XYZ file of C-alpha atoms in Angstrom:
307
model
C 44.504 -21.138 -11.450
C 41.340 -19.702 -9.767
C 40.169 -16.389 -11.005
C 37.458 -15.868 -8.524
C 39.240 -15.812 -5.350
C 37.105 -16.577 -2.239
C 37.982 -16.268 1.340
C 36.190 -18.647 3.597
C 35.475 -16.516 6.632
C 34.663 -17.807 10.060
C 33.196 -14.391 11.255
C 31.762 -11.264 10.476
C 30.604 -12.695 6.986
C 27.431 -12.853 4.743
C 25.669 -15.750 3.049
C 23.886 -14.908 -0.263
C 21.696 -17.233 -2.267
C 23.195 -17.732 -5.874
C 19.704 -17.590 -7.234
C 19.344 -13.972 -6.229
C 22.823 -12.927 -7.692
C 22.224 -14.429 -10.910
C 18.616 -13.384 -11.190
C 18.708 -11.233 -14.636
C 15.624 -9.418 -13.508
C 17.767 -7.579 -10.869
C 20.198 -4.737 -12.278
C 23.484 -3.837 -10.534
C 21.958 -1.649 -8.279
C 19.093 -3.809 -6.978
C 21.767 -6.463 -6.419
C 24.047 -4.056 -4.572
C 21.199 -2.746 -2.505
C 20.266 -6.282 -1.618
C 23.653 -7.085 -0.592
C 23.868 -4.220 1.646
C 20.715 -5.349 3.429
C 22.065 -9.076 3.620
C 25.147 -7.642 5.291
C 22.951 -6.405 8.359
C 21.817 -8.490 11.322
C 18.504 -10.205 11.188
C 16.946 -7.550 13.738
C 18.333 -4.259 11.842
C 15.117 -2.284 10.851
C 15.061 -1.412 7.444
C 14.308 2.632 7.712
C 14.362 4.694 4.655
C 15.725 7.709 6.326
C 18.554 5.767 7.508
C 19.322 4.034 4.206
C 19.340 7.429 2.406
C 21.880 8.820 4.927
C 24.055 5.605 4.938
C 23.959 5.099 0.909
C 24.383 9.031 0.419
C 21.453 8.816 -1.941
C 17.867 10.453 -2.051
C 14.822 8.912 -0.013
C 13.140 8.846 -3.545
C 15.782 6.491 -4.894
C 15.736 4.514 -1.709
C 12.020 4.201 -2.110
C 12.289 3.220 -5.810
C 14.848 0.385 -5.147
C 12.417 -0.975 -2.243
C 9.319 -0.893 -4.526
C 11.139 -2.835 -7.373
C 12.195 -5.296 -4.882
C 8.760 -5.728 -3.729
C 7.382 -6.074 -7.180
C 10.233 -8.691 -7.839
C 9.220 -10.383 -4.728
C 12.365 -10.104 -2.669
C 10.749 -7.657 -0.448
C 7.547 -7.364 1.586
C 6.053 -3.830 2.939
C 3.653 -4.529 6.041
C 1.505 -1.480 6.526
C 0.781 -1.230 10.509
C -3.092 -0.170 11.043
C -2.742 3.234 12.624
C -4.274 6.460 11.747
C -1.245 8.655 12.245
C 2.356 7.844 13.219
C 4.080 9.262 16.154
C 7.391 10.712 16.149
C 10.160 8.245 15.213
C 7.693 5.536 14.738
C 7.860 3.473 11.590
C 4.428 3.068 9.837
C 5.611 0.620 7.074
C 7.927 -2.087 8.428
C 9.956 -3.731 5.318
C 11.329 -7.443 5.268
C 13.939 -8.376 2.652
C 15.170 -11.908 1.946
C 17.399 -13.418 -0.883
C 14.997 -16.326 -1.271
C 11.450 -15.538 -2.654
C 9.887 -18.765 -0.876
C 11.302 -18.260 2.581
C 10.117 -14.473 2.337
C 6.704 -15.428 1.331
C 6.653 -18.441 4.205
C 8.033 -15.858 6.678
C 5.326 -13.042 5.861
C 2.416 -15.252 5.422
C 0.511 -14.233 8.354
C 0.668 -10.540 7.007
C -0.579 -11.385 3.556
C -3.547 -13.552 4.792
C -5.015 -10.534 6.448
C -3.448 -7.591 4.162
C -6.355 -5.224 3.084
C -4.260 -2.647 1.402
C -2.053 -2.657 -1.319
C 1.608 -2.649 -0.672
C 3.020 0.154 -2.882
C 1.991 3.082 -0.959
C 4.321 6.039 -0.069
C 4.924 7.021 3.397
C 2.733 9.439 5.471
C 3.403 12.393 7.179
C 5.128 11.839 10.730
C 3.336 13.857 13.424
C 5.169 15.647 16.079
C 4.060 13.079 18.904
C 6.497 10.557 20.357
C 5.849 6.917 20.514
C 6.017 4.957 23.811
C 8.692 2.510 22.856
C 8.172 0.544 26.173
C 4.361 -0.173 25.753
C 4.522 -0.679 21.810
C 6.478 -3.967 21.193
C 6.361 -5.435 17.774
C 5.397 -9.164 17.424
C 6.742 -9.523 14.008
C 8.515 -12.653 12.634
C 11.969 -12.328 11.465
C 13.800 -13.806 8.388
C 16.224 -16.117 9.522
C 19.971 -15.080 8.281
C 23.317 -16.105 9.386
C 24.084 -14.838 13.021
C 27.113 -12.525 13.319
C 28.933 -12.389 16.314
C 29.671 -8.656 15.623
C 26.262 -6.787 16.104
C 27.766 -3.573 16.013
C 25.642 -2.826 12.896
C 22.673 -3.045 14.575
C 20.619 0.179 14.640
C 18.010 -0.572 17.259
C 19.857 1.318 20.020
C 20.848 4.301 17.623
C 17.221 4.424 16.437
C 15.986 4.829 20.048
C 18.710 7.378 20.835
C 17.682 9.694 18.110
C 13.880 9.360 19.257
C 15.118 10.322 22.854
C 16.918 13.308 21.567
C 14.213 14.584 19.488
C 11.675 14.178 22.566
C 13.942 16.220 24.585
C 14.160 18.943 21.887
C 10.003 18.854 21.309
C 10.232 19.909 25.406
C 11.550 23.056 24.469
C 9.633 26.051 23.126
C 9.604 26.579 19.125
C 10.272 30.341 18.956
C 9.251 30.592 15.088
C 7.155 29.119 12.866
C 10.339 28.996 10.266
C 11.860 26.740 12.921
C 8.837 24.552 13.424
C 8.487 24.090 9.806
C 12.260 23.130 9.287
C 11.844 20.831 12.043
C 8.909 19.097 10.660
C 10.488 18.640 7.158
C 13.603 17.015 8.313
C 11.632 13.849 8.993
C 10.534 13.817 5.048
C 12.860 15.569 2.931
C 16.515 15.926 2.649
C 18.502 19.303 3.497
C 18.817 20.693 -0.182
C 15.149 20.146 -0.958
C 14.089 22.055 2.451
C 16.097 24.903 1.685
C 14.843 25.144 -1.953
C 11.161 24.565 -0.743
C 11.409 27.507 2.037
C 13.409 29.615 -0.470
C 10.353 29.360 -2.824
C 7.794 29.799 -0.069
C 9.399 31.282 3.151
C 5.962 31.718 4.729
C 5.220 27.901 4.478
C 3.047 26.520 7.153
C 2.779 22.869 8.232
C -0.663 22.579 7.224
C -0.070 23.800 3.941
C 2.881 21.679 3.415
C 0.953 18.734 4.239
C -1.710 19.601 1.467
C 0.952 20.349 -0.908
C 2.807 17.236 -0.328
C -0.329 14.936 -0.364
C -1.186 16.507 -4.139
C 2.517 15.971 -5.171
C 2.062 12.292 -3.971
C -1.060 11.695 -5.860
C 0.717 13.154 -9.208
C 3.670 10.740 -8.404
C 1.210 7.719 -7.675
C -0.557 8.610 -11.148
C 2.592 8.563 -12.995
C 2.312 12.312 -13.841
C 5.914 12.992 -12.232
C 8.991 11.232 -12.048
C 10.525 12.843 -9.029
C 8.455 13.995 -5.742
C 10.850 16.366 -4.579
C 11.354 18.344 -7.876
C 7.645 18.247 -8.387
C 7.385 19.664 -4.837
C 9.682 22.692 -5.453
C 7.893 23.516 -8.780
C 4.751 23.515 -7.000
C 5.913 25.720 -4.195
C 6.819 28.262 -6.975
C 3.546 27.730 -8.559
C 5.342 26.366 -11.735
C 3.179 22.709 -11.700
C 0.030 22.163 -13.166
C -1.584 19.607 -11.084
C -3.359 17.121 -13.453
C -4.535 14.311 -11.088
C -7.936 15.447 -10.584
C -8.830 16.065 -14.114
C -7.909 12.472 -15.116
C -10.534 9.709 -15.105
C -10.237 6.690 -13.038
C -9.761 4.338 -16.083
C -7.246 6.713 -17.311
C -5.330 6.660 -13.817
C -4.957 2.953 -14.105
C -3.313 3.088 -17.265
C -1.097 5.655 -16.249
C -0.069 3.226 -13.455
C 0.590 0.599 -15.805
C 2.653 2.426 -18.345
C 4.851 4.082 -15.393
C 5.330 0.546 -14.283
C 6.643 -0.595 -17.621
C 8.873 2.548 -18.126
C 10.603 1.654 -14.921
C 10.665 -2.311 -15.997
C 12.274 -1.284 -19.221
C 14.731 0.892 -18.084
C 15.848 -1.486 -15.484
C 15.787 -4.052 -18.343
C 18.110 -2.095 -20.357
C 20.650 -1.452 -17.576
C 21.174 -5.447 -17.835
C 22.855 -5.081 -21.086
C 20.898 -7.989 -22.815
C 18.944 -5.808 -25.432
C 19.798 -2.979 -27.681
C 18.079 0.406 -27.203
C 15.977 0.038 -30.222
C 15.002 -3.472 -29.072
C 13.900 -2.336 -25.917
C 11.855 0.746 -27.498
C 10.265 -1.926 -29.936
C 9.324 -4.165 -27.069
C 7.581 -1.345 -24.993
C 5.346 -0.080 -28.130
C 4.541 -3.469 -28.893
C 3.052 -3.959 -25.018
C 1.522 -0.515 -25.216
C -0.613 -1.066 -28.398
C -3.881 -1.413 -26.717
C -3.458 1.839 -24.964
C -4.236 5.473 -26.530
C -1.413 6.926 -28.419
C -1.721 10.187 -26.440
C -1.174 8.374 -23.146
C 1.518 6.125 -24.408
C 3.678 9.017 -26.122
C 5.092 10.754 -22.866
C 6.295 7.571 -21.723
C 8.053 6.646 -25.024
C 9.721 9.754 -24.758
C 10.701 9.398 -21.190
C 12.108 5.948 -22.134
C 13.818 6.856 -25.123
C 15.449 9.942 -23.131
C 16.516 7.595 -20.349
C 17.890 4.987 -22.791
C 20.124 7.709 -24.514
C 21.371 9.488 -21.432
């Protein structure tokens, strides 16, 4: 008797590489995220804002999943060489494949000329609108099974959103509060926007840009775990920025330790090691670093494993 019952569909189905499904470095969350992406047509644009909405999770979590997929070799981030993105324009283009070799082969033209690191956070959107007709993208596409039903293609929806936003921008903005709310919608979720403006009702766009940039630096340096939470605390004057007082060598160590922290959290979720084994592995790998730098990450790891 079969315990795994399979329905051999002839349409509206998704083919998945077994090597991807059985990769022990991928936890259930990453596998689910990958399967969701594979269910989309080849020309479906991987958009953090849309994924956050469709999956009912925060943008930070989506970005964390993407960054982890990049680290494991299942995703590639192509960073377009533009100084400032236009309204609705994606500065970072993402490629996903359940076969690492195929992904490397497909994105090889980008990798050979890449001059910037992949793991970068998205920058601020401007209030200008892009000309979608004069800026076609000549990007190779990873080949996946062609589905007859392309109703999930988000290209038309994406253009419709841009059209509505462009029409709105033609109307006069009456107050600064409305202006900042409109601007923040492309960066933060609704809850964070409300909390931020409650903390700083008179916040201006330029002030937010500077504040957000400082918070991003804290996040990249491993000095905060959640950008939105840090942003709210900073707006309330309850966050002490430490990035500028850390020397370059310590900054590199913080990035390494943060990477190890996230790795062992995911490793533990697989269930192949006990909590004590994970903590021991973490400490063994961090012996060469200053104890004062390691301790905060050890405490974070311990709290995550106990939660």
